mmCIF file of C-alpha atoms and ligand atoms in Angstrom:
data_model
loop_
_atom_site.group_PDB
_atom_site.id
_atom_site.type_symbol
_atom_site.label_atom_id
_atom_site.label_comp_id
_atom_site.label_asym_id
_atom_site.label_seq_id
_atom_site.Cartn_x
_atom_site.Cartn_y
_atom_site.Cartn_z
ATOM 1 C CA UNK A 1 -86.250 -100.485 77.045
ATOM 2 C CA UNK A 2 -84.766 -103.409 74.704
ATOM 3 C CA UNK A 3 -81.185 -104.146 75.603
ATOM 4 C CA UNK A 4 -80.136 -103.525 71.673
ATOM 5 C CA UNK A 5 -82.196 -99.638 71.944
ATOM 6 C CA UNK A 6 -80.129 -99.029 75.344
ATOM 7 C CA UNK A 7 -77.141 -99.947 73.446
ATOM 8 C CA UNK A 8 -77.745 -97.898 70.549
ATOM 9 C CA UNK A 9 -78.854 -95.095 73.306
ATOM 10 C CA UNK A 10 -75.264 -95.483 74.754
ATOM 11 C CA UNK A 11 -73.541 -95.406 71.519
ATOM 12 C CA UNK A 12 -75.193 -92.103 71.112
ATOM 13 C CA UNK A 13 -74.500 -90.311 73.822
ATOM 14 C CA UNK A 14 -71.128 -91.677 73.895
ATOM 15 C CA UNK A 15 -70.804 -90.224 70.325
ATOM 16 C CA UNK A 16 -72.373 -86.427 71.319
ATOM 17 C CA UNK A 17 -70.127 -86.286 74.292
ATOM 18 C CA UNK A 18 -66.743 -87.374 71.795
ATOM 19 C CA UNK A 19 -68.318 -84.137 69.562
ATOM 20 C CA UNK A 20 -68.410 -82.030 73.223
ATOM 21 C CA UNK A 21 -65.114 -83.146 74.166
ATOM 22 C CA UNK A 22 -63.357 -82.385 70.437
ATOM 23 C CA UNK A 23 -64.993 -78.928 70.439
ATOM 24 C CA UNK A 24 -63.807 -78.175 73.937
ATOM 25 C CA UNK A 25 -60.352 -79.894 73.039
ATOM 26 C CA UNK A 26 -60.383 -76.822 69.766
ATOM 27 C CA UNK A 27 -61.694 -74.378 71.982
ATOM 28 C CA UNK A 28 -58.953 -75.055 74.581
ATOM 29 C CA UNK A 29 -56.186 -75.350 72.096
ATOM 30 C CA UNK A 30 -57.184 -71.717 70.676
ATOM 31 C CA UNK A 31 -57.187 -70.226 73.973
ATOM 32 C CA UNK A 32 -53.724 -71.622 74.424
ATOM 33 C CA UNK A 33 -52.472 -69.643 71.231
ATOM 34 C CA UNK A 34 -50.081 -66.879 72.577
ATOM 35 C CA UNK A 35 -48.692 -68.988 74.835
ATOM 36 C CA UNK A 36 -48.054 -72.255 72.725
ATOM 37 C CA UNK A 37 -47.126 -70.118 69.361
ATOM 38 C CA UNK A 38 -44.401 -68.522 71.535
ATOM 39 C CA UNK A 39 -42.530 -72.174 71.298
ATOM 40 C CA UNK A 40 -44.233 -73.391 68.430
ATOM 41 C CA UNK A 41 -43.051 -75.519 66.497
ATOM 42 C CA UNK A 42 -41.186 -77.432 69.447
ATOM 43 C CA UNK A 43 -41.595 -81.059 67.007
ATOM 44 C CA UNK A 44 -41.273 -82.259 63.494
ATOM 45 C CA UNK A 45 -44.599 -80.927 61.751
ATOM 46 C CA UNK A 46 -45.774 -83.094 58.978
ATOM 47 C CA UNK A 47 -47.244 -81.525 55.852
ATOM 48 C CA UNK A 48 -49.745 -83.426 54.129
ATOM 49 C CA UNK A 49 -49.338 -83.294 49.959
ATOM 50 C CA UNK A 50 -51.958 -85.212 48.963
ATOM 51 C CA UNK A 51 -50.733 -86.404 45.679
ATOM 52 C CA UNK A 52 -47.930 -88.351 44.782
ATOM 53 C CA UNK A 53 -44.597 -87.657 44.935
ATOM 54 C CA UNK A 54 -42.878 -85.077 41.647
ATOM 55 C CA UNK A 55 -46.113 -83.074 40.601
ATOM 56 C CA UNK A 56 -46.819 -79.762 41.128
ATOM 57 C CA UNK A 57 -48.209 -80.348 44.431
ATOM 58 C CA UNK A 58 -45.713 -82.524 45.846
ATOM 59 C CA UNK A 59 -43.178 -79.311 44.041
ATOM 60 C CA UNK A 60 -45.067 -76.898 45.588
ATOM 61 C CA UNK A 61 -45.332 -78.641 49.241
ATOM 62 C CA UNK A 62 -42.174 -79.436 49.519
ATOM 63 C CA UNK A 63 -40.746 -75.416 48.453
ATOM 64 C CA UNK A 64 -43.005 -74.506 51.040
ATOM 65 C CA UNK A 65 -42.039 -77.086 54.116
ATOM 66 C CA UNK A 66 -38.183 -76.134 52.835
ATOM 67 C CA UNK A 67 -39.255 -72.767 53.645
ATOM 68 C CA UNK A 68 -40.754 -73.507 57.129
ATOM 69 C CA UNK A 69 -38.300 -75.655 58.067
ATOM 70 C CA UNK A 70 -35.206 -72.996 57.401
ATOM 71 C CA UNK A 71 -37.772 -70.309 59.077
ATOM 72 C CA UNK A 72 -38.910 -71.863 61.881
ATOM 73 C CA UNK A 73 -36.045 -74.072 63.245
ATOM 74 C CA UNK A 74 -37.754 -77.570 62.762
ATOM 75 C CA UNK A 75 -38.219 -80.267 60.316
ATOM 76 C CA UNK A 76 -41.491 -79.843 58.296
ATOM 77 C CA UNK A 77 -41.389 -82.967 56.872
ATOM 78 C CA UNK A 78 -44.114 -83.657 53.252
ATOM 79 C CA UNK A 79 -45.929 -87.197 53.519
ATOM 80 C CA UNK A 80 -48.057 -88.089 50.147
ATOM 81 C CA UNK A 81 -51.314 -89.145 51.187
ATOM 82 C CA UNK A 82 -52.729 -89.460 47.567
ATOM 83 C CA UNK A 83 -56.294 -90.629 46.334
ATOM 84 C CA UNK A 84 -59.311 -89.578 44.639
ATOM 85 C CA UNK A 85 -58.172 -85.957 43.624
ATOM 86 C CA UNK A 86 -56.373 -85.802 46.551
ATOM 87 C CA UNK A 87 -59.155 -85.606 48.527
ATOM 88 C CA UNK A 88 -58.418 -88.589 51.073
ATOM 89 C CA UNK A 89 -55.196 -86.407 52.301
ATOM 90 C CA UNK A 90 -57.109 -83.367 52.650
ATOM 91 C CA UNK A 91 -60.121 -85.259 54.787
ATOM 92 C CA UNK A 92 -56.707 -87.082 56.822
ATOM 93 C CA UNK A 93 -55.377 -83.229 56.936
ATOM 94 C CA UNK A 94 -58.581 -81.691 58.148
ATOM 95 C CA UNK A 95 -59.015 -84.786 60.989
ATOM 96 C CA UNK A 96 -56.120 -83.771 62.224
ATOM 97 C CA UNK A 97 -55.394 -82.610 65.769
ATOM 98 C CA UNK A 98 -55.092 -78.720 65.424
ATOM 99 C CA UNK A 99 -52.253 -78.247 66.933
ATOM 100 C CA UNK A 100 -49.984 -76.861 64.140
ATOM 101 C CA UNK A 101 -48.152 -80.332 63.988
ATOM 102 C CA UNK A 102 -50.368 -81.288 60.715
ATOM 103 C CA UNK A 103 -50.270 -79.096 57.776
ATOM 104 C CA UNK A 104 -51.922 -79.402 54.283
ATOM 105 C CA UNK A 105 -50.453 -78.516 51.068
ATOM 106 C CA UNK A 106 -53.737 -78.099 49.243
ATOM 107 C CA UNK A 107 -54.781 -76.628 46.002
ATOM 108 C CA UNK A 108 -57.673 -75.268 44.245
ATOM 109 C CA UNK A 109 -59.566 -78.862 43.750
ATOM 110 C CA UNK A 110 -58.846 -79.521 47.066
ATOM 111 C CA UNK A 111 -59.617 -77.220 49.051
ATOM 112 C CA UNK A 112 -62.207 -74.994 47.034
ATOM 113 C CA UNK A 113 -63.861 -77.191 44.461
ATOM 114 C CA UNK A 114 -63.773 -80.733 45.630
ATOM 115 C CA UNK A 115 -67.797 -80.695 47.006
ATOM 116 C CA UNK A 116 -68.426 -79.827 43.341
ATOM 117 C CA UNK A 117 -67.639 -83.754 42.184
ATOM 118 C CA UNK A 118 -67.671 -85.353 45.827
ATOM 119 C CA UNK A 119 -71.443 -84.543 47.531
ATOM 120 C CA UNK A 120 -70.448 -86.666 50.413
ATOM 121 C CA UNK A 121 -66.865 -85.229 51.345
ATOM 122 C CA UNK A 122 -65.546 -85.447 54.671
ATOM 123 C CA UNK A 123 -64.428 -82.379 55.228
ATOM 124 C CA UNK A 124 -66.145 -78.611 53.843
ATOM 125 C CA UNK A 125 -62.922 -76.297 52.089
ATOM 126 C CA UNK A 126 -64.095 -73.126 54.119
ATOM 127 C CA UNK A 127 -65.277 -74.420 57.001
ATOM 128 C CA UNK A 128 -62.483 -77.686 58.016
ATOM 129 C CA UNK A 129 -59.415 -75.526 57.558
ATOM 130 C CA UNK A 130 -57.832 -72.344 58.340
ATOM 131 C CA UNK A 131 -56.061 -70.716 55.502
ATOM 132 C CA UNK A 132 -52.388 -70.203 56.436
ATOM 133 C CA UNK A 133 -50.714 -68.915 53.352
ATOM 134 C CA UNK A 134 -51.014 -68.946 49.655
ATOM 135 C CA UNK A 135 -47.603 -70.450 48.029
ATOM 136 C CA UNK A 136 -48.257 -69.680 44.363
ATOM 137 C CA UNK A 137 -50.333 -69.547 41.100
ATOM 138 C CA UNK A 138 -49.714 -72.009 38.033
ATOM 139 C CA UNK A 139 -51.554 -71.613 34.834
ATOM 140 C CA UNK A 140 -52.050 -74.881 32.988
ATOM 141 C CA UNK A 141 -50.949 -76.639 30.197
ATOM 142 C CA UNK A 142 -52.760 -78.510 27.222
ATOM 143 C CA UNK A 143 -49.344 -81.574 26.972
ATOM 144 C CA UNK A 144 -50.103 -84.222 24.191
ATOM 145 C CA UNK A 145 -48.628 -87.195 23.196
ATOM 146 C CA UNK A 146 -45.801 -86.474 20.972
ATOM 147 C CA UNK A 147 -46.778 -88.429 18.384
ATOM 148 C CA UNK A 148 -49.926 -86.916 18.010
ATOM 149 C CA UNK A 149 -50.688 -85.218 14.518
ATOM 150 C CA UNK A 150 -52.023 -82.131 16.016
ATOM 151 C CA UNK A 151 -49.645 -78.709 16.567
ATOM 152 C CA UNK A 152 -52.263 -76.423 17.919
ATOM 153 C CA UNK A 153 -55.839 -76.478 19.463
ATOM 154 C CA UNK A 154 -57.764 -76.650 16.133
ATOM 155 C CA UNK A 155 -55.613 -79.603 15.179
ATOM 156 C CA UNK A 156 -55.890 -81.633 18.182
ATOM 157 C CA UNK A 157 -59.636 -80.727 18.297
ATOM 158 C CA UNK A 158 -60.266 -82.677 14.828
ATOM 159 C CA UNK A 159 -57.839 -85.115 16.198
ATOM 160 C CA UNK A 160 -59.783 -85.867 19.093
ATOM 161 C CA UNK A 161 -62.914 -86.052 17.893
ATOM 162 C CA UNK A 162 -61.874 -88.367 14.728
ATOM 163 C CA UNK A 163 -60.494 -90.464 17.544
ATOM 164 C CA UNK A 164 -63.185 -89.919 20.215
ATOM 165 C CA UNK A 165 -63.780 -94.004 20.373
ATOM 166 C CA UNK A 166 -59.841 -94.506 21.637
ATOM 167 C CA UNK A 167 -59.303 -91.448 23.401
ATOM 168 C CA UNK A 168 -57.565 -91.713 26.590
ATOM 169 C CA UNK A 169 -57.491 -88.626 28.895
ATOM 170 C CA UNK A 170 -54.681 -88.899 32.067
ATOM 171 C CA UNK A 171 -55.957 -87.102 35.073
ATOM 172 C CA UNK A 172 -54.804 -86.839 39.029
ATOM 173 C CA UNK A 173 -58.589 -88.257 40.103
ATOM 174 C CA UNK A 174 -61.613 -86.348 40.264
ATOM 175 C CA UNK A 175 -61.446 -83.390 41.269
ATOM 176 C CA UNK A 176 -57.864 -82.720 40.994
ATOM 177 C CA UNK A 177 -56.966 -79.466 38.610
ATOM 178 C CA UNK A 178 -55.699 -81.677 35.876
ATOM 179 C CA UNK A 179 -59.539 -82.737 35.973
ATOM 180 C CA UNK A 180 -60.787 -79.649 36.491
ATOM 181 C CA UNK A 181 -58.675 -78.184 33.603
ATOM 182 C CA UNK A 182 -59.463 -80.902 31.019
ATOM 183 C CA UNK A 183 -63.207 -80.723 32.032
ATOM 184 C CA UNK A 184 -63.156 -77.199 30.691
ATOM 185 C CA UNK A 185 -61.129 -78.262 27.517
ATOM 186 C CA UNK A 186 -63.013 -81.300 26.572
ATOM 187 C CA UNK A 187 -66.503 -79.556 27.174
ATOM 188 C CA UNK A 188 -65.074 -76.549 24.742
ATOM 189 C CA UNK A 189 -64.272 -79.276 22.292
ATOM 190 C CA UNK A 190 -66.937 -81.200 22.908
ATOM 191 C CA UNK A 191 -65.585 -84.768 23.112
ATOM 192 C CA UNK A 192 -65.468 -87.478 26.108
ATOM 193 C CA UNK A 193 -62.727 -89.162 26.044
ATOM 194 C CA UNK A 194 -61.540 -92.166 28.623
ATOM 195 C CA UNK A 195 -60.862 -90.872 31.346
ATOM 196 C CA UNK A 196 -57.660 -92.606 33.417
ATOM 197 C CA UNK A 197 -56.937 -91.252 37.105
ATOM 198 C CA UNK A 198 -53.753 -91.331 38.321
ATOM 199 C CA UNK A 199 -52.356 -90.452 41.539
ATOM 200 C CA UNK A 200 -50.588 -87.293 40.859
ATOM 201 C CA UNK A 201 -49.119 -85.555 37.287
ATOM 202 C CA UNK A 202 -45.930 -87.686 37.715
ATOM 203 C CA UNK A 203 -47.451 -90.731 36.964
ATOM 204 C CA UNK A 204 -49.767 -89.399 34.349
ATOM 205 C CA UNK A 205 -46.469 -87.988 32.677
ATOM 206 C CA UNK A 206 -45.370 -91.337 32.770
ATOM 207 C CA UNK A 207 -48.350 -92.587 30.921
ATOM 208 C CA UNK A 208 -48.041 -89.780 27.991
ATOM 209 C CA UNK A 209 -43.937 -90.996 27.561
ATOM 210 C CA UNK A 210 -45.513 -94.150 27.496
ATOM 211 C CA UNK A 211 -47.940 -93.863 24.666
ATOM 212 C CA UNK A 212 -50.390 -94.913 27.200
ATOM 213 C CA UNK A 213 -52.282 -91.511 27.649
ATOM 214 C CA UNK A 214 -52.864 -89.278 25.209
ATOM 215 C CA UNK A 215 -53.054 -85.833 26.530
ATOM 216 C CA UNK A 216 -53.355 -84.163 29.922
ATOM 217 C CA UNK A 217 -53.823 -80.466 31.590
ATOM 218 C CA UNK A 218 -51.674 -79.550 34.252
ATOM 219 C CA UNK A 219 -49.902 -76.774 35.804
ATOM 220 C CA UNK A 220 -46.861 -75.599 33.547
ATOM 221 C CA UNK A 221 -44.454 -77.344 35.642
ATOM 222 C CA UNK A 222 -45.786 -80.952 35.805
ATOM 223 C CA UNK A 223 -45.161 -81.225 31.781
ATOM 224 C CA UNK A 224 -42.046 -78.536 31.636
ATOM 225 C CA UNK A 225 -38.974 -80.750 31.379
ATOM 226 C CA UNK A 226 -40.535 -83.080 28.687
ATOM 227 C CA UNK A 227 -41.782 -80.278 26.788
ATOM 228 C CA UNK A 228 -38.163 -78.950 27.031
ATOM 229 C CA UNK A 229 -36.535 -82.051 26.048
ATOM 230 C CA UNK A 230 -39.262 -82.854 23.171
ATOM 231 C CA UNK A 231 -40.734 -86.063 24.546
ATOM 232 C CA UNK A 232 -44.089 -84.074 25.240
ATOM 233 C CA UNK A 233 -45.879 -81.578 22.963
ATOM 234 C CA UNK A 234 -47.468 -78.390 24.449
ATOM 235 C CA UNK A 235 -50.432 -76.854 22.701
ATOM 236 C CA UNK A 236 -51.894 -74.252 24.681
ATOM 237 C CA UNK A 237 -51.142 -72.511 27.613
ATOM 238 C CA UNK A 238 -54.635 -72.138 29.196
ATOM 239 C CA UNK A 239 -54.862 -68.410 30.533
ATOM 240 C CA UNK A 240 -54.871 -65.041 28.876
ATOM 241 C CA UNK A 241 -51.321 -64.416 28.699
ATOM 242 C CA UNK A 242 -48.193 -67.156 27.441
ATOM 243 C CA UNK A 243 -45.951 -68.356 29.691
ATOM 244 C CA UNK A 244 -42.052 -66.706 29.778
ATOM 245 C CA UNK A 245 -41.063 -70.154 29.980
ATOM 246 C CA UNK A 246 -42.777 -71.513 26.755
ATOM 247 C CA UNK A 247 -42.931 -68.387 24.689
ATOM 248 C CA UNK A 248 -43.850 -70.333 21.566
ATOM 249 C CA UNK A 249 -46.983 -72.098 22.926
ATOM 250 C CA UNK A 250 -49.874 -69.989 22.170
ATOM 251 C CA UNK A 251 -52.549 -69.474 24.973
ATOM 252 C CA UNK A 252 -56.038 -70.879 24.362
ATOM 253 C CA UNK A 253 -57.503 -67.211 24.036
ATOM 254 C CA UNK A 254 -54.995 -66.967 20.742
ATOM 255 C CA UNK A 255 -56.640 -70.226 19.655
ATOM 256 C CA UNK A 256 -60.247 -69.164 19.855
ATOM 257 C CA UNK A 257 -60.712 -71.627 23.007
ATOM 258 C CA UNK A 258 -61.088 -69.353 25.535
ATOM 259 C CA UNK A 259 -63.261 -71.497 27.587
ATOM 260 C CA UNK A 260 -59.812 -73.305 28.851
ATOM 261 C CA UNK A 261 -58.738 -71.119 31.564
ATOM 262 C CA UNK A 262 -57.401 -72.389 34.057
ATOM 263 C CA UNK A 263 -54.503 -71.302 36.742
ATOM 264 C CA UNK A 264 -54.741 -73.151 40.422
ATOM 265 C CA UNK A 265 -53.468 -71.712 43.632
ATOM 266 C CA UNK A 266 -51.403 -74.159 45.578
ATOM 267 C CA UNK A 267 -51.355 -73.190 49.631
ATOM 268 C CA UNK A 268 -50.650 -74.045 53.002
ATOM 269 C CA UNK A 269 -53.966 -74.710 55.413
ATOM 270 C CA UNK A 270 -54.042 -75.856 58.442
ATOM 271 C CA UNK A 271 -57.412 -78.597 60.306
ATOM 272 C CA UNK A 272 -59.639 -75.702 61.952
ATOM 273 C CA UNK A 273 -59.026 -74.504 65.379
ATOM 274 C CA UNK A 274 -55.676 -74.169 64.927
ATOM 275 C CA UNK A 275 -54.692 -71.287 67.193
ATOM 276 C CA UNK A 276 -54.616 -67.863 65.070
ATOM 277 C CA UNK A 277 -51.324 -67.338 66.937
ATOM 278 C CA UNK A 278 -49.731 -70.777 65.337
ATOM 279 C CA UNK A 279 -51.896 -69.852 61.677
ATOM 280 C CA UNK A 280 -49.979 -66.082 62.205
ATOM 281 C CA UNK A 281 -46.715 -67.317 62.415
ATOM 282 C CA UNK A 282 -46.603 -69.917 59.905
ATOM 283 C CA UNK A 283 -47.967 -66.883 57.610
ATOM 284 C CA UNK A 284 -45.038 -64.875 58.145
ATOM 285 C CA UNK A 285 -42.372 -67.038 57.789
ATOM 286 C CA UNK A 286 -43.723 -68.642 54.621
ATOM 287 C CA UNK A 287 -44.771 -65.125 53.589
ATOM 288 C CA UNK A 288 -41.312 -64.230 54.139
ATOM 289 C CA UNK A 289 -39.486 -66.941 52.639
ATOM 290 C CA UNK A 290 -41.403 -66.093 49.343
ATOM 291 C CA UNK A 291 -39.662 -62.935 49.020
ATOM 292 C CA UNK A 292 -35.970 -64.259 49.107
ATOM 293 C CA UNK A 293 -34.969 -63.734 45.626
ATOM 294 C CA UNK A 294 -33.545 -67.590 45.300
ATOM 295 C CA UNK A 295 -37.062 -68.459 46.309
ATOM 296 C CA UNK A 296 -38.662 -66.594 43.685
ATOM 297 C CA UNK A 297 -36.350 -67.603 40.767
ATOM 298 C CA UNK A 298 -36.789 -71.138 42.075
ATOM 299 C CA UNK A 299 -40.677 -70.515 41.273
ATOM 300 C CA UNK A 300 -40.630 -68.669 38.465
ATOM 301 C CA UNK A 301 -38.054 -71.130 37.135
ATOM 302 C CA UNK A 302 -41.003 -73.409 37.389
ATOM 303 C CA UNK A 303 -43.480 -71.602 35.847
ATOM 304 C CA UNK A 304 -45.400 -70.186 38.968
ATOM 305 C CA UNK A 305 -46.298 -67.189 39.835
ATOM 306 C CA UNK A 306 -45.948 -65.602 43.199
ATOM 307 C CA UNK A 307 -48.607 -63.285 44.737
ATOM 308 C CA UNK A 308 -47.784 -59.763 46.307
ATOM 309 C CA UNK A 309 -47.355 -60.099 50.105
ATOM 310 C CA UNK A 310 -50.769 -58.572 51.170
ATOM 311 C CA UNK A 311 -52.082 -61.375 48.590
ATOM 312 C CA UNK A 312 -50.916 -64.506 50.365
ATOM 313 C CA UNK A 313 -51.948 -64.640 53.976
ATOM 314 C CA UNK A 314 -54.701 -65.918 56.198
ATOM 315 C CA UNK A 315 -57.436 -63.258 55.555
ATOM 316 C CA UNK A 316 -56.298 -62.901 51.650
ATOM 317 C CA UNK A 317 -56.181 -66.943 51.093
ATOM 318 C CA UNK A 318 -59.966 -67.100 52.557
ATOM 319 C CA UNK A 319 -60.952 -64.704 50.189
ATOM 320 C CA UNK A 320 -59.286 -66.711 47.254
ATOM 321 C CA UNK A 321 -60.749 -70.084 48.222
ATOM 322 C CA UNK A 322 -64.113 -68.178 48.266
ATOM 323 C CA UNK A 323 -63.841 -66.321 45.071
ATOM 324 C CA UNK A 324 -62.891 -69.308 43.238
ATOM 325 C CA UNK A 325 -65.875 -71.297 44.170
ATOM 326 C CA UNK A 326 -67.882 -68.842 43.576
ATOM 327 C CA UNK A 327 -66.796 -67.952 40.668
ATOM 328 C CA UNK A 328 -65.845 -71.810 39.049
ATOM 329 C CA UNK A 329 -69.184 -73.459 40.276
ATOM 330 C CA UNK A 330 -71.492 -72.874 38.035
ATOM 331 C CA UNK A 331 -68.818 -72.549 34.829
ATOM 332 C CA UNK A 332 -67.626 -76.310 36.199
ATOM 333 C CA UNK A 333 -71.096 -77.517 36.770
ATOM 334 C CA UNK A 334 -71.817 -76.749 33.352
ATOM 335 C CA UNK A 335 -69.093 -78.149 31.606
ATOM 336 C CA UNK A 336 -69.607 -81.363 33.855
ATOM 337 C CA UNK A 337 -73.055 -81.679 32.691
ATOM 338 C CA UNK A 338 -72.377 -81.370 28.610
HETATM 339 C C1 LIG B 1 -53.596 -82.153 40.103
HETATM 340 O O1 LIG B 1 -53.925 -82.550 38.987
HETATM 341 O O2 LIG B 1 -54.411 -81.829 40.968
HETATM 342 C C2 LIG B 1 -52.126 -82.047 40.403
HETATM 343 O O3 LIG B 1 -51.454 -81.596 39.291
HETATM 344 C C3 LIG B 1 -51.604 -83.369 40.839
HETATM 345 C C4 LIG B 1 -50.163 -83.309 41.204
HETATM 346 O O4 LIG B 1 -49.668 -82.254 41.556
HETATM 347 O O5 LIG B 1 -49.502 -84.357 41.155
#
């Protein structure tokens, strides 16, 4: 045989038995369960947010580790690992040894719709992770420039479209759920504006202060304090019902726009093969940490909304992540092709 086809015959093998060995390391490490989820977690565990730092992922990560860490008896400690839609953290995330020592703080682009705008992802939502707990829900937000001569959806649809040419859109990279959630208000407009990724609502917020951006969709609480303080406008909250925090801002069903709907789960998953026993007790304590009442004013405070307990765990979360693609495919597929 040529020397370079032995070589490549090598690399091959070499390569098959690295697959044998990493599914007999998994298989191993889930066999070990009981026993290691007795000490577990005996280290710092690092959860991945894969945006950057001050959005609602970063928010909702780092509620979360707070809750681990005071549960649990160890530092979880959040690194940002942003990038395209925050898909580069959740491949790192999903790589990861599962051990229990590398968490994700993922969300519904993530870790249910991201194959949707990425065919070559590293990583498959349902089959790369195991669903540890769901942290909460957080209808979006249409937040405008505040200059902007537009106080409600029909307004800023004329807007936009008599400024279609100059229209710049601020989004968290493809995929993300400010994407996702713009997607399904532009294609209800029917307008394509500019669109400028970011790495995460903070900076985009930045942007829209700046007069640099002129609109974006996020989760109540990446817009809420400049709302508040009148440096942002909000024209629509993007769900059936308003939000307790914004009474005033109409929903986008009010508005006749009922095409923007959009409310992402944010949750804690963990690289597959993690042992059930580790995935079990990360469930309860986050599970449990939920229901402290200064837990649940902290989220509410922030616009999210908590699931009921027999909502939130492994088995429940795996259902969510499947019902949402399911159900968002096609409606996103759709909208992306208008
Ligand atoms: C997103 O658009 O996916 C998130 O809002 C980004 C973030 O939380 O920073």
């Amino acid at each position: 045989m040529p020397k370079q086809a032995v070589a490549r015959t090598a690399t091959i093998k070499r390569e098959a038995m690295k697959g044998h060995w990493i599914a007999a390391a998994r298989f191993a490490l889930a066999g070990l369960g009981g026993a290691q989820a007795q000490d577990y977690p005996t280290r710092t565990v690092t959860v991945i947010v894969p945006f950057a730092a001050g959005g609602p992922a970063d928010v909702m990560g780092r509620i979360a580790s707070d809750i681990l860490s005071r549960h649990l008896g160890q530092s979880f400690v959040v690194e940002n690992v942003a990038g395209a839609g925050g898909t580069v953290g959740a491949t790192r995330a999903a790589r990861a040894n599962p051990d229990g020592y590398t968490l994700l703080a993922g969300h519904m682009g993530t870790n249910a719709l991201a194959p949707i705008f990425y065919p070559n992802l590293g990583y498959d939502p349902e089959k790369d992770f195991e669903p540890v707990n769901l942290t909460a829900v957080q209808p979006e937000l249409l937040a405008v420039r505040k200059d902007i001569p537009a106080n409600n959806l029909k307004e800023f649809a004329a807007w936009a479209k008599a400024n279609e040419s100059k229209l710049n859109m601020g989004h968290a990279g493809i995929g993300s759920v400010s994407y996702i959630g713009c997607l399904l208000l532009n294609s209800a407009i029917g307008i394509k504006p500019t669109l400028v990724p970011f790495t995460g609502t903070a900076p985009v917020m930045n942007a829209i202060l700046a007069g640099n951006v002129d609109y974006d969709c996020d989760p109540v609480l990446g817009p809420l304090q400049h709302v508040r303080k009148g440096t942002v406008k909000a024209l629509a909250i993007a769900a059936k019902k308003r939000s307790p925090l914004l009474p005033d801002v109409p929903t986008s069903y009010e508005q006749g726009f009922p095409q923007f709907d959009c409310a992402p789960f944010y949750a804690i998953f963990a690289p597959k093969g993690t042992p059930q026993a580790i995935v079990d007790k990360l469930a309860k304590a986050l599970s449990e940490g939920l229901d402290e009442p200064a837990v649940q004013k902290r989220l509410t405070d922030l616009g999210a909304q908590i699931a009921e307990p027999d909502e939130r765990g492994p088995k429940a979360l795996a259902a969510l992540v499947h019902s949402e693609i399911a159900r968002l495919t096609p409606i996103l597929k759709a909208a992306s092709a208008k």
